[in-house]
Coordinates of C-alpha atoms and ligand atoms in Angstrom, one line a residue:
X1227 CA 111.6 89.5 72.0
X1228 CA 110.5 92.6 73.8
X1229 CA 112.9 95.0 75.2
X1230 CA 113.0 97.5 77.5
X1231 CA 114.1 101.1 76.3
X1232 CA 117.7 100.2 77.4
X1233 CA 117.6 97.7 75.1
X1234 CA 117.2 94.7 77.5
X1235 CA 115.1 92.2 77.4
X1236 CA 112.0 92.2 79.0
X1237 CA 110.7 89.5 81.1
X1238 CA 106.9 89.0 79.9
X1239 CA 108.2 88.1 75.9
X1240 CA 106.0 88.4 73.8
X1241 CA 103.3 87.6 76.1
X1242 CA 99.9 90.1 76.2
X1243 CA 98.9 90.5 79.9
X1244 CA 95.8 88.3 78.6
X1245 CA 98.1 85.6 77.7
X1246 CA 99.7 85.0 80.8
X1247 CA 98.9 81.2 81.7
X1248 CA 97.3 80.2 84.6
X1249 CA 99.5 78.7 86.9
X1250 CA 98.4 75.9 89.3
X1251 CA 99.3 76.9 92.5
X1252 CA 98.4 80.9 91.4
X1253 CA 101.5 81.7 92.3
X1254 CA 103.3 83.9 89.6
X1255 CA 107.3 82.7 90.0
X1256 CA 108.2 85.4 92.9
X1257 CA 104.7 86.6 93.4
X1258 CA 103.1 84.6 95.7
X1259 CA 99.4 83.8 96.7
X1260 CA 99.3 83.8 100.2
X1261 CA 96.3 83.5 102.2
X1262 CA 95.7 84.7 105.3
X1263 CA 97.8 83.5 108.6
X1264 CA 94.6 81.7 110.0
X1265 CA 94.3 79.8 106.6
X1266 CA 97.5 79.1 107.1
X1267 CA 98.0 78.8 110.9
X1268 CA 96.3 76.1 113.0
X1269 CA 94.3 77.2 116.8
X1270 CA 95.3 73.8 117.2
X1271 CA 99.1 73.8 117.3
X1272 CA 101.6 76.7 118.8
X1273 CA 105.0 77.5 116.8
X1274 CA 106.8 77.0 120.5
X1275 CA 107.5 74.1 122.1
X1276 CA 106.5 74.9 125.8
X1277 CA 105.4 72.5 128.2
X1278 CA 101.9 73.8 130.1
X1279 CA 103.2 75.1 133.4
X1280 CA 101.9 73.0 136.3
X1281 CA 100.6 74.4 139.7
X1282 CA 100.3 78.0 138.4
X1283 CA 97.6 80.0 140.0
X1284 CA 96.1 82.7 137.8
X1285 CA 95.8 85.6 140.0
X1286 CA 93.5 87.7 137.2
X1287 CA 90.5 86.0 139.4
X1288 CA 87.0 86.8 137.1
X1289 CA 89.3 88.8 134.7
X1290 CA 90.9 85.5 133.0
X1291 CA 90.1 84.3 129.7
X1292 CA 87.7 81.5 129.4
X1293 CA 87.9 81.0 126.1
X1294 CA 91.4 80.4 124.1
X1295 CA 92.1 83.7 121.8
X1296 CA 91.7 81.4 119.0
X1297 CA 95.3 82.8 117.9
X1298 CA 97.1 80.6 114.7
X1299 CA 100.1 78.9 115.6
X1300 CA 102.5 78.7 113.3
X1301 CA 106.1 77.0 112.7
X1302 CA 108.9 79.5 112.6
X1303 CA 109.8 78.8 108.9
X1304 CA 105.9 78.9 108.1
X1305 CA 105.7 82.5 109.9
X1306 CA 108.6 83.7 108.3
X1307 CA 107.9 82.8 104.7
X1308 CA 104.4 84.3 105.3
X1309 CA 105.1 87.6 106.2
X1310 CA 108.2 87.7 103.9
X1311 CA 105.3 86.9 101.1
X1312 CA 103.1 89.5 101.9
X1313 CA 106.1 92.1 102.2
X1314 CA 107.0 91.3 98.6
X1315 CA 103.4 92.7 97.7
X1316 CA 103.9 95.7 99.5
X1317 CA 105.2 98.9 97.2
X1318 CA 107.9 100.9 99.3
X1319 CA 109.8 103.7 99.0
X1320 CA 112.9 100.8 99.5
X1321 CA 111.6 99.4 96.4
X1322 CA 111.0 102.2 94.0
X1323 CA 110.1 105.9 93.5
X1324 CA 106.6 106.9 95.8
X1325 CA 105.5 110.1 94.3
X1326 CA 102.5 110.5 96.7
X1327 CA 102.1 114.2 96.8
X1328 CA 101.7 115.6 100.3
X1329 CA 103.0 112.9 101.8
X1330 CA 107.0 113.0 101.4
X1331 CA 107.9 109.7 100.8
X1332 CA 111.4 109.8 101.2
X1333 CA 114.6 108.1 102.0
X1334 CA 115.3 107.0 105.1
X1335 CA 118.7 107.0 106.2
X1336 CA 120.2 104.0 107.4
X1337 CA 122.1 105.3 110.3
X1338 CA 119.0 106.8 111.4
X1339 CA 118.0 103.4 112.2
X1340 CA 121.0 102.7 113.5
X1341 CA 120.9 105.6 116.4
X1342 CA 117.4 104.4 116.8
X1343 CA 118.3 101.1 118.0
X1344 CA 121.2 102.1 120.2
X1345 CA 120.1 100.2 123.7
X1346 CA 120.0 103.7 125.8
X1347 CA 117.4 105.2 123.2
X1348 CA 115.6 101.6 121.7
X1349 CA 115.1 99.4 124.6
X1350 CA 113.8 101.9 127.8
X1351 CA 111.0 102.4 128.8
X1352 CA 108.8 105.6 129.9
X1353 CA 108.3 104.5 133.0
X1354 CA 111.6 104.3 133.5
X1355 CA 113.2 106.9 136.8
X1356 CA 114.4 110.1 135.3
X1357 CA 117.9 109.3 137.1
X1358 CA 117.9 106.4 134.7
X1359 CA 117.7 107.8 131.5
X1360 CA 119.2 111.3 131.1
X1361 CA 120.6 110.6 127.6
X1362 CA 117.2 110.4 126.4
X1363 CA 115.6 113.0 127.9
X1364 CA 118.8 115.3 127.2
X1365 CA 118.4 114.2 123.1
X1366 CA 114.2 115.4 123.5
X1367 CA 115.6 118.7 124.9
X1368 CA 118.4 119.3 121.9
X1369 CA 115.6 117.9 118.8
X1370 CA 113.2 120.5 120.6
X1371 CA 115.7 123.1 120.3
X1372 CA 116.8 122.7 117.2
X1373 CA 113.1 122.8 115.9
X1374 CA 112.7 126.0 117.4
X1375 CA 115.8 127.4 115.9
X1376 CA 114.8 125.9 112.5
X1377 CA 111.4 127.7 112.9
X1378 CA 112.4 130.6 115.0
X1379 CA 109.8 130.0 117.7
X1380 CA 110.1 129.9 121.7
X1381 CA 108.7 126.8 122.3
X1382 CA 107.6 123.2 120.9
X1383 CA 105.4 120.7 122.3
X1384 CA 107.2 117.0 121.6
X1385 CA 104.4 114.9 122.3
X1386 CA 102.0 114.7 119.5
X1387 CA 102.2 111.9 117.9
X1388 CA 101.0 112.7 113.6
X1389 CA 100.7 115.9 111.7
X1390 CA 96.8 115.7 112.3
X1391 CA 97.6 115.2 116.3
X1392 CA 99.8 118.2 116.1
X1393 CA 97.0 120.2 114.5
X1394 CA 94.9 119.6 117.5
X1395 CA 97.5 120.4 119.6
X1396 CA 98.1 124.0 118.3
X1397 CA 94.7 124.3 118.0
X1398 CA 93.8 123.3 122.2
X1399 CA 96.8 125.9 122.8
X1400 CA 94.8 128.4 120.4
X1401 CA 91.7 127.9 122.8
X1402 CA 93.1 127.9 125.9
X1403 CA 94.5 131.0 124.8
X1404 CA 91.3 133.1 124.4
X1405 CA 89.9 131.4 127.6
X1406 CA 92.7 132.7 129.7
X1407 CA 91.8 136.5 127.5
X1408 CA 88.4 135.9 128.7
X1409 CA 87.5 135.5 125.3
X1410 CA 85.0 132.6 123.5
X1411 CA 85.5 133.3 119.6
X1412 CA 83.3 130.4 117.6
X1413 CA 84.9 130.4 114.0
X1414 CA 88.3 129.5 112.7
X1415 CA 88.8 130.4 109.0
X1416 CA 90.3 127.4 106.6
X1417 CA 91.4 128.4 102.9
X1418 CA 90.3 126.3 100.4
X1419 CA 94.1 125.4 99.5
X1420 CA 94.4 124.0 102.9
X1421 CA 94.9 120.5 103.7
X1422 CA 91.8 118.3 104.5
X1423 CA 92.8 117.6 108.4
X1424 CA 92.7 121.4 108.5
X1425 CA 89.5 121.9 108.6
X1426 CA 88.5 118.6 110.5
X1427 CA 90.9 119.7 113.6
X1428 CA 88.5 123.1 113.5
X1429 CA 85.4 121.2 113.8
X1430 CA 86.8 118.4 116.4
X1431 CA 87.1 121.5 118.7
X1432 CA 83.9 123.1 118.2
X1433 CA 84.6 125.7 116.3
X1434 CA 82.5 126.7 112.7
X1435 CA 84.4 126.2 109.7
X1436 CA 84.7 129.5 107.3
X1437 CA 86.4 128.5 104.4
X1438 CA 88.3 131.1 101.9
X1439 CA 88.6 131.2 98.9
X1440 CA 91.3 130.5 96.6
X1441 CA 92.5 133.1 93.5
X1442 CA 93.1 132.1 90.3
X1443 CA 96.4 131.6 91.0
X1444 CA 95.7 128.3 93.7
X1445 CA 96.9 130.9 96.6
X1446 CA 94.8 132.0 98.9
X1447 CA 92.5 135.4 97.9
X1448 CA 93.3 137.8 100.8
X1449 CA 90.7 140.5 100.0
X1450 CA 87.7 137.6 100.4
X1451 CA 90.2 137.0 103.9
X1452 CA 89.4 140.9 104.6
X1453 CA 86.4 140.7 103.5
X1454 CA 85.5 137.3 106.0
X1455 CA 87.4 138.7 108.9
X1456 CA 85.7 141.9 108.9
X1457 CA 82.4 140.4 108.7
X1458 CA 82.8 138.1 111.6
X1459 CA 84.5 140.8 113.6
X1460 CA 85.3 139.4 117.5
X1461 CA 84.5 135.9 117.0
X1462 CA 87.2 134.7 115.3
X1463 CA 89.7 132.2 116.9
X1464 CA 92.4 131.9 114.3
X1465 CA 93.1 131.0 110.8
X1466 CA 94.5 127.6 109.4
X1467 CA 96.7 128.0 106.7
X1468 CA 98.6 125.3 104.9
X1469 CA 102.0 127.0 103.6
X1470 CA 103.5 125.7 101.4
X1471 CA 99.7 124.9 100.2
X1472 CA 98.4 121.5 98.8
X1473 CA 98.8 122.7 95.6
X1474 CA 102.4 123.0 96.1
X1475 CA 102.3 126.5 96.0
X1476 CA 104.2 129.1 98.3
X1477 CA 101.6 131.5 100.1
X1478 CA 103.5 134.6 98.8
X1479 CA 100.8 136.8 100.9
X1480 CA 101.5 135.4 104.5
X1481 CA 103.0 137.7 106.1
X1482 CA 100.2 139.8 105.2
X1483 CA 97.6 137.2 106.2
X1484 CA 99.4 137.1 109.5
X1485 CA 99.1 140.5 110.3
X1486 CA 94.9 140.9 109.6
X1487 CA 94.9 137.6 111.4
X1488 CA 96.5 139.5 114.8
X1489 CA 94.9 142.5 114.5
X1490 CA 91.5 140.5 114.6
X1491 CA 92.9 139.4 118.1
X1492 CA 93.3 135.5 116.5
X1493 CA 96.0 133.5 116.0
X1494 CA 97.6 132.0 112.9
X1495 CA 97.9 128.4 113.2
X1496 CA 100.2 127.3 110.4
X1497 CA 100.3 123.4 108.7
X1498 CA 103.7 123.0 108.4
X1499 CA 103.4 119.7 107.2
X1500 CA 105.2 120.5 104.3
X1501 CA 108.2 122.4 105.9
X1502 CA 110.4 119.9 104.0
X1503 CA 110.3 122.8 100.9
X1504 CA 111.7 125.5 103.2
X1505 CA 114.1 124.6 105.6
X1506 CA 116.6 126.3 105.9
X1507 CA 114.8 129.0 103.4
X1508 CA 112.7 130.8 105.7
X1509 CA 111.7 130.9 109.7
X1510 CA 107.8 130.5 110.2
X1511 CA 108.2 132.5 113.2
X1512 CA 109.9 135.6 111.3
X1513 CA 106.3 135.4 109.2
X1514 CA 104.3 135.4 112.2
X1515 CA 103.0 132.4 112.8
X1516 CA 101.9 131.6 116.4
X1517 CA 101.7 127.4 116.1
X1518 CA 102.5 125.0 113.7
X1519 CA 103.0 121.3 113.6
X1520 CA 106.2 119.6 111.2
X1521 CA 106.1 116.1 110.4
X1522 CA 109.0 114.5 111.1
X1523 CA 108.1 112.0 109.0
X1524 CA 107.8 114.3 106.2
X1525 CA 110.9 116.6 106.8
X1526 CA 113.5 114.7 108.7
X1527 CA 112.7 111.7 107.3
X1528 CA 111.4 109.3 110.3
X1529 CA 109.5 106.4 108.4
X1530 CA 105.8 106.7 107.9
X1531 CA 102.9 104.6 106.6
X1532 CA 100.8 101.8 107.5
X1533 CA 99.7 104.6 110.9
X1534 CA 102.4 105.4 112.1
X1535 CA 104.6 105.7 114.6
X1536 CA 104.4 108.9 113.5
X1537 CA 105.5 112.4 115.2
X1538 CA 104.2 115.6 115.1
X1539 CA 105.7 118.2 117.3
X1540 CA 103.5 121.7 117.4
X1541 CA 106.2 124.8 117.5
X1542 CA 104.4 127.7 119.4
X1543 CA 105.1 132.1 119.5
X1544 CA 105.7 133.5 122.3
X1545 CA 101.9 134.2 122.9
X1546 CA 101.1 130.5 123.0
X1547 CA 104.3 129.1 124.7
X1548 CA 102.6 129.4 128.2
X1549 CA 99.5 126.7 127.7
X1550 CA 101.9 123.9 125.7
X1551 CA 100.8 120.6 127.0
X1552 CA 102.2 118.5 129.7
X1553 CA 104.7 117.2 130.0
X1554 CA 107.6 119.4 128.8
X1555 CA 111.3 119.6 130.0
X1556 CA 112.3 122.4 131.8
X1557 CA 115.8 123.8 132.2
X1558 CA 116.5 125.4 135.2
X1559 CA 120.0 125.5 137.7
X1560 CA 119.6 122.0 138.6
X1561 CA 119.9 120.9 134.9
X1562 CA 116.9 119.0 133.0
X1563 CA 113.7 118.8 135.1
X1564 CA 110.8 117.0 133.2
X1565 CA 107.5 118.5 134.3
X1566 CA 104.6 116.1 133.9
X1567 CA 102.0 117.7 136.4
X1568 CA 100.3 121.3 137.0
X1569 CA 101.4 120.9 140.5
X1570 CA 105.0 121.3 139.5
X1571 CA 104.2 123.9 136.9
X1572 CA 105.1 127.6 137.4
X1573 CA 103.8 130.7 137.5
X1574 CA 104.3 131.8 133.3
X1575 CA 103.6 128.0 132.6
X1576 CA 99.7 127.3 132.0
X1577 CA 99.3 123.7 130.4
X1578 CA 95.8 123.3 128.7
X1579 CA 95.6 119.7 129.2
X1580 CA 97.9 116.6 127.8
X1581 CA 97.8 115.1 124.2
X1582 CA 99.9 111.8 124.6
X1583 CA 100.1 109.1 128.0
X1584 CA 104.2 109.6 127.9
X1585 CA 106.7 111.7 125.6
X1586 CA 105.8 110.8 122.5
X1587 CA 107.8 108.5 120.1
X1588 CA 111.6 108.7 121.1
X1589 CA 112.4 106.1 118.2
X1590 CA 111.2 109.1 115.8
X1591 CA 113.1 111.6 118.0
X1592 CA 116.3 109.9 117.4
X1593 CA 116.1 109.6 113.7
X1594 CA 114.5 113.3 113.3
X1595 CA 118.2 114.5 115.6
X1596 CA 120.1 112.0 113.7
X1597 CA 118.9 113.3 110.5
X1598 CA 119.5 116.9 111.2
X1599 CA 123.1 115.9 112.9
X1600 CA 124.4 114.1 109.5
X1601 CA 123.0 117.0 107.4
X1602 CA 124.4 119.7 108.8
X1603 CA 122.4 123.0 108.2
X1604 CA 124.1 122.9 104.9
X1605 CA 122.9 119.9 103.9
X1606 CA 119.3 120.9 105.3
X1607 CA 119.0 123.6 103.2
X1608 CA 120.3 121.7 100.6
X1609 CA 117.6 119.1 101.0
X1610 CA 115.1 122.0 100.3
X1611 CA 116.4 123.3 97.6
X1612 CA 116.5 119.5 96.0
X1613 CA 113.2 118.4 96.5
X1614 CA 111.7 121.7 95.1
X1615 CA 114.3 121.3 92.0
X1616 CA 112.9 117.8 91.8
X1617 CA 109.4 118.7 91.6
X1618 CA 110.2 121.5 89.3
X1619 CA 112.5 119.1 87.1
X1620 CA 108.9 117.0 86.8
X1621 CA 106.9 119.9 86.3
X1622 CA 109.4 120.7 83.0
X1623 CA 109.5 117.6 81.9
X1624 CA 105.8 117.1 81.8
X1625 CA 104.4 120.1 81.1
X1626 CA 103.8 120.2 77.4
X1627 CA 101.8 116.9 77.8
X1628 CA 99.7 117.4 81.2
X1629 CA 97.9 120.5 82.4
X1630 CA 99.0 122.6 84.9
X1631 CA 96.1 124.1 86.6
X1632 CA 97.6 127.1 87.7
X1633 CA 100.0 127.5 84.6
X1634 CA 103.9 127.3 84.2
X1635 CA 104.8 128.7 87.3
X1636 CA 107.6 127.1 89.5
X1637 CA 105.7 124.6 92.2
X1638 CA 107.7 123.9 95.2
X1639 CA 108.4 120.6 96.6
X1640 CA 105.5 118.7 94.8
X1641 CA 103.9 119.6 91.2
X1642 CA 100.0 119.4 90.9
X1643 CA 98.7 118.7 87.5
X1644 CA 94.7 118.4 86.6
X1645 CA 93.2 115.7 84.0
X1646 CA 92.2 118.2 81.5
X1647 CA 95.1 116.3 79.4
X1648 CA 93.1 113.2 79.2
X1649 CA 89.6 115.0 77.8
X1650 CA 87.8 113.1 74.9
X1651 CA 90.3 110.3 75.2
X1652 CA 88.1 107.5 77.5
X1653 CA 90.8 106.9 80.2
X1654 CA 89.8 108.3 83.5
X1655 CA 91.8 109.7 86.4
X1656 CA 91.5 106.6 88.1
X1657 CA 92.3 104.4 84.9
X1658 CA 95.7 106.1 84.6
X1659 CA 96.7 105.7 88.0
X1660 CA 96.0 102.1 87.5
X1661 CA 98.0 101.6 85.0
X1662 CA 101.0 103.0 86.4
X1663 CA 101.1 100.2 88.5
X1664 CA 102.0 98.2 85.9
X1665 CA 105.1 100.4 85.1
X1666 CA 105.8 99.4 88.8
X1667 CA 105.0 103.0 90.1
X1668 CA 102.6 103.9 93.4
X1669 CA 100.2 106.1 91.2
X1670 CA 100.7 110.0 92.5
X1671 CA 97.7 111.4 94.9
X1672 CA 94.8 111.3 92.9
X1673 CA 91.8 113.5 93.1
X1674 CA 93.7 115.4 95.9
X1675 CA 93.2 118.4 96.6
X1676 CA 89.7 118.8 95.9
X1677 CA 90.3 122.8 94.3
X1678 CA 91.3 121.4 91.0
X1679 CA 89.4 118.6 89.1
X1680 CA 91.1 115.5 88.6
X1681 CA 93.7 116.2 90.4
X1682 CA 97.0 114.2 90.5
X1683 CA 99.7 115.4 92.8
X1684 CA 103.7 114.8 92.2
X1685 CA 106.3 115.1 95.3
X1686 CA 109.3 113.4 93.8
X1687 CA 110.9 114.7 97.1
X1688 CA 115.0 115.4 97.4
X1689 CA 116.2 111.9 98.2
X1690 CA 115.4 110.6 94.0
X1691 CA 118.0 110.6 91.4
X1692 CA 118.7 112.3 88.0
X1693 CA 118.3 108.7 86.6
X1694 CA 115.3 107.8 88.6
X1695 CA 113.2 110.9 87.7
X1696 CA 114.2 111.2 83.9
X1697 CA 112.5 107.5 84.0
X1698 CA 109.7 108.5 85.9
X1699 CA 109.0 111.6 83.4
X1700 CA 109.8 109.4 80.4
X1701 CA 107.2 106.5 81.6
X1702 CA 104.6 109.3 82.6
X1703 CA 105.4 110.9 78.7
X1704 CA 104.7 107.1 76.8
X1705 CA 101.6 106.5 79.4
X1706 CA 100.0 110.1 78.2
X1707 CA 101.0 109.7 74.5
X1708 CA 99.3 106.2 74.3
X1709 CA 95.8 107.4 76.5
X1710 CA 96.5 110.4 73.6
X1711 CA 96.9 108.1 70.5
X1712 CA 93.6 105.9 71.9
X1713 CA 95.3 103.1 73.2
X1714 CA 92.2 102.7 75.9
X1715 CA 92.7 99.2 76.2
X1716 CA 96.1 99.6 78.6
X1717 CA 94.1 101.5 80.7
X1718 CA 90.8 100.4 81.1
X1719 CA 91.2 97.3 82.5
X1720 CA 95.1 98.4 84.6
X1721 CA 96.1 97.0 86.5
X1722 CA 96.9 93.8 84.9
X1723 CA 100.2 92.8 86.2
X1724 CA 99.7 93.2 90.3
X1725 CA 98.8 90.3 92.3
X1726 CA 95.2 91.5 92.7
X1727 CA 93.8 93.4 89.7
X1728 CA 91.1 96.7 90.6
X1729 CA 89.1 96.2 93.2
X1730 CA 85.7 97.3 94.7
X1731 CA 87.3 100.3 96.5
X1732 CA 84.1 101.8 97.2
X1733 CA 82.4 98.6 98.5
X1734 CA 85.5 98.0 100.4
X1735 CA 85.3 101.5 102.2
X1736 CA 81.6 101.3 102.7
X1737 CA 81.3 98.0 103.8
X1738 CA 84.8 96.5 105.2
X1739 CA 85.5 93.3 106.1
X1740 CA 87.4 93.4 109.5
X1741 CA 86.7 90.5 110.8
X1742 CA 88.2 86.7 109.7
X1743 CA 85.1 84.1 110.2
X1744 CA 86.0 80.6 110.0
X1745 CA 84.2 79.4 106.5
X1746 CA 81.3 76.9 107.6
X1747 CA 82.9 73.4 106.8
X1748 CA 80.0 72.8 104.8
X1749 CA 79.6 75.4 102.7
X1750 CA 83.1 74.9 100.7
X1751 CA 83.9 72.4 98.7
X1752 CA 87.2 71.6 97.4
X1753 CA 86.9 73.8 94.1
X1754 CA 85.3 76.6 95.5
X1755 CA 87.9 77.1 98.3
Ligands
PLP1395 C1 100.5 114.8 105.9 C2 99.8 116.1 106.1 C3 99.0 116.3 107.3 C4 98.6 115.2 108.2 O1 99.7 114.6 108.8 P1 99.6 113.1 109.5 O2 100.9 112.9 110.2 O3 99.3 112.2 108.4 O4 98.5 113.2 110.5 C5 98.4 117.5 107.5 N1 98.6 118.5 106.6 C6 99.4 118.4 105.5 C7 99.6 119.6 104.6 C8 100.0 117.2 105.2 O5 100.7 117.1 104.1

């Protein structure tokens, strides 16, 4: 019998993947096929039992359906077990270690939720009269402090609602900005080390993309910065700088960057997406940055993924504080005012515009001030300081079997190793991402970010054990040693032990099915469906 390296037994036997038997239903004991809920459900039947009103008028006059939504109903029990299937195929961070690089996945804290859910925060709504819900705005107003203390800035626009909506944000206030200077600069300047949204943002708004390059060292190169600002002298809007960098790397010349940046009459729009490595460590502001987003789903651990809800509030200097977006809570002698039109703006207050319908997500609000509240600035700090230890205790224990790009230096809050380790031994990038979903580990980010070939990115974050990462390193060790010692077969074909094995990702992202089409009776027959 097969064991484990603790010495238990291991549940596949002595079983290759190739000799797992077929099973008739094609469930595997707890993993279970499940079609789709309209293979499942019926148009016919509804899970509710309901009698049709009578003597209803529709008042929706030509706006009424005419034909049924064709929705599947469903028993309660039937509903249940199907999404509870499908959940059981999903990898979480619940479930195991996520080391998605750039991403944080991280613990959430359960009395996060808990806040989150309290009546006065969970079940209002935003059309709600201010009189009505003071709490909540009150709890907007202390998060937005905080945030600026944390970043030492003067002001924070709550509403956007992801890192990427932030970006836009900072960057709106950026132009509205050098309209109200008269001025109509046409380029922002993007470092190669910067994230991918970065530069996306830029062009959303119009502006030319100048990317800089990055030195040997993954940082950016500040004399080619020089070099590009004095070339395009007057017609730069601002720089976009990702710090720390996607390569996990602090940008040690900031501070420098910041001061060519204002002296070109531009601003510095900072991604602080991964603030999460120096809270509590260092003050954007104090480096002279004039915007920058923080994910709260990244640093104060608000849940992420699958599209949100996300939240992505954009902290702003002094120069940019006057055009944050509507609406924003003001604090004047008659206590918390919530300004939501130019009409009841003031004289220093110069709104370019609005990002979000309402306030943005108060469920992410509560669990970003609950987070903070139970930490303490302490145990902020403390975060910091674990998740970079984390990354750097996988960077240690990994180092002497993958390549670091950019050599043994310490990384910060995620470690970014290149393929160079698997030359010559016919297991690709991809392949050995695969088949650490057979270990039962999310692969890392893979081929991100695009500076280094190969890439494969580590953020372990702060929330993982001692235990947890020495068996991360010590799975990642035997997966290298055997793509090392030739052993292409446990790659080539990975995964073999997930419900589905690889699939067409290409195919899927060119040409994606969206849509469910009822099969044509005709065309299936019983062994085909
Ligand atoms: C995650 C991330 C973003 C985008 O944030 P979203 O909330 O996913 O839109 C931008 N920049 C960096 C550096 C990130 O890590």
């Amino acid at each position: 019998m097969s064991m484990n390296h603790q010495g238990r037994p291991t549940s596949a036997g002595e079983l290759t993947p190739s000799m797992l038997p077929k099973t008739f239903t094609g469930n595997r004991a707890l993993d279970m096929e499940e079609p789709l809920i309209f293979e499942v459900g019926s148009f016919e039947t509804v899970g509710v039992d309901l009698d049709v009103p009578e003597d209803v008028e529709l008042e929706l006059g030509k706006h009424a359906r005419s034909k049924p939504v064709d929705l599947p109903g469903l028993a309660e029990p039937e509903a249940m077990r199907h999404y509870v299937r499908l959940s059981r195929n999903n990898y979480a961070i619940d479930s195991g270690l996520y080391p998605l690089g750039s991403c944080t996945m991280k613990h959430n804290p359960r009395l996060n939720e808990k806040m989150a859910r309290l009546p006065g925060f969970g079940d209002i709504h935003p059309l709600q009269p201010l009189s009505t819900v003071p709490g909540a705005i009150e709890l907007i107003d202390e998060l937005a402090h905080w945030l600026m203390t944390m970043t030492g800035t003067s002001a924070v626009a709550m509403s956007p609602k992801a890192g990427a909506h932030g970006e836009l944000c900072g960057m709106m206030a950026i132009k509205a900005a050098h309209k109200a200077a008269g001025r109509d600069p046409k380029i922002v300047l993007v470092p190669e080390s910067a994230h991918g949204t970065n530069p996306a943002t830029a062009a959303l708004l119009g502006y030319k993309v100048v990317s800089i390059d990055a030195k040997e060292d993954g940082t950016v190169d500040f004399d080619a910065l020089k070099d590009t600002i004095a070339a395009h002298e007057g017609n730069i809007a601002g720089i976009m700088l990702t710090n720390p960098n996607t390569c996990g790397l602090f940008e040690r010349d900031i501070m420098e960057i910041a001061e060519a940046i204002h002296a070109a009459d531009a601003y510095f729009y900072c991604d602080g997406a991964n603030f999460n490595a120096i809270v509590g460590k260092a003050r954007p502001g104090d480096l002279g940055v004039d915007a920058m987003h923080i994910n709260l789903h990244k640093t104060f651990s608000t849940p992420h993924g699958g599209g949100g809800p996300g939240s992505g509030p954009v902290v702003l200097s002094d120069r940019l504080a006057a055009f944050a977006p509507l609406p924003f809570i003001r604090k004047g002698k008659d206590g918390i005012e919530l300004i939501e039109t130019e009409a009841q703006t003031q004289d220093n207050e110069q709104p370019f515009g609005r990002m979000t319908a309402f306030h943005g997500q108060m469920g992410m609000y509560v669990r970003a001030l609950s987070y903070m509240m139970s930490h303490g600035s302490d145990g902020l700090k403390q975060a910091s300081e674990d998740a970079v230890l984390n990354a750097n205790y996988v960077r240690v224990g990994l180092q002497d079997l993958m390549s670091l790009p950019f050599g043994e230096r310490p990384c910060m809050h995620e470690v970014l190793f290149d393929d160079s380790f698997l030359k010559d031994t016919g297991v690709t990038t991809l392949d050995f991402a695969k088949a650490m979903i057979d270990e039962g580990y999310h692969p890392m980010t893979m081929y991100f970010p695009l500076v280094v070939h190969g890439a494969m990115l580590i953020e372990p974050t702060e929330s993982e054990s001692r235990a947890s990462l020495d068996l991360f390193t010590a799975t990642m060790r035997d997966l290298v040693m055997s793509a090392q010692r030739g052993d292409v077969e446990r790659f080539a074909g990975a995964p073999y032990l997930s419900p589905r094995r690889r699939l067409n990702e290409t195919l899927a992202a060119r040409k994606p099915v969206l849509k469910w089409t009822a099969p044509d009776p005709a065309s299936v027959s019983p062994a085909s469906s």
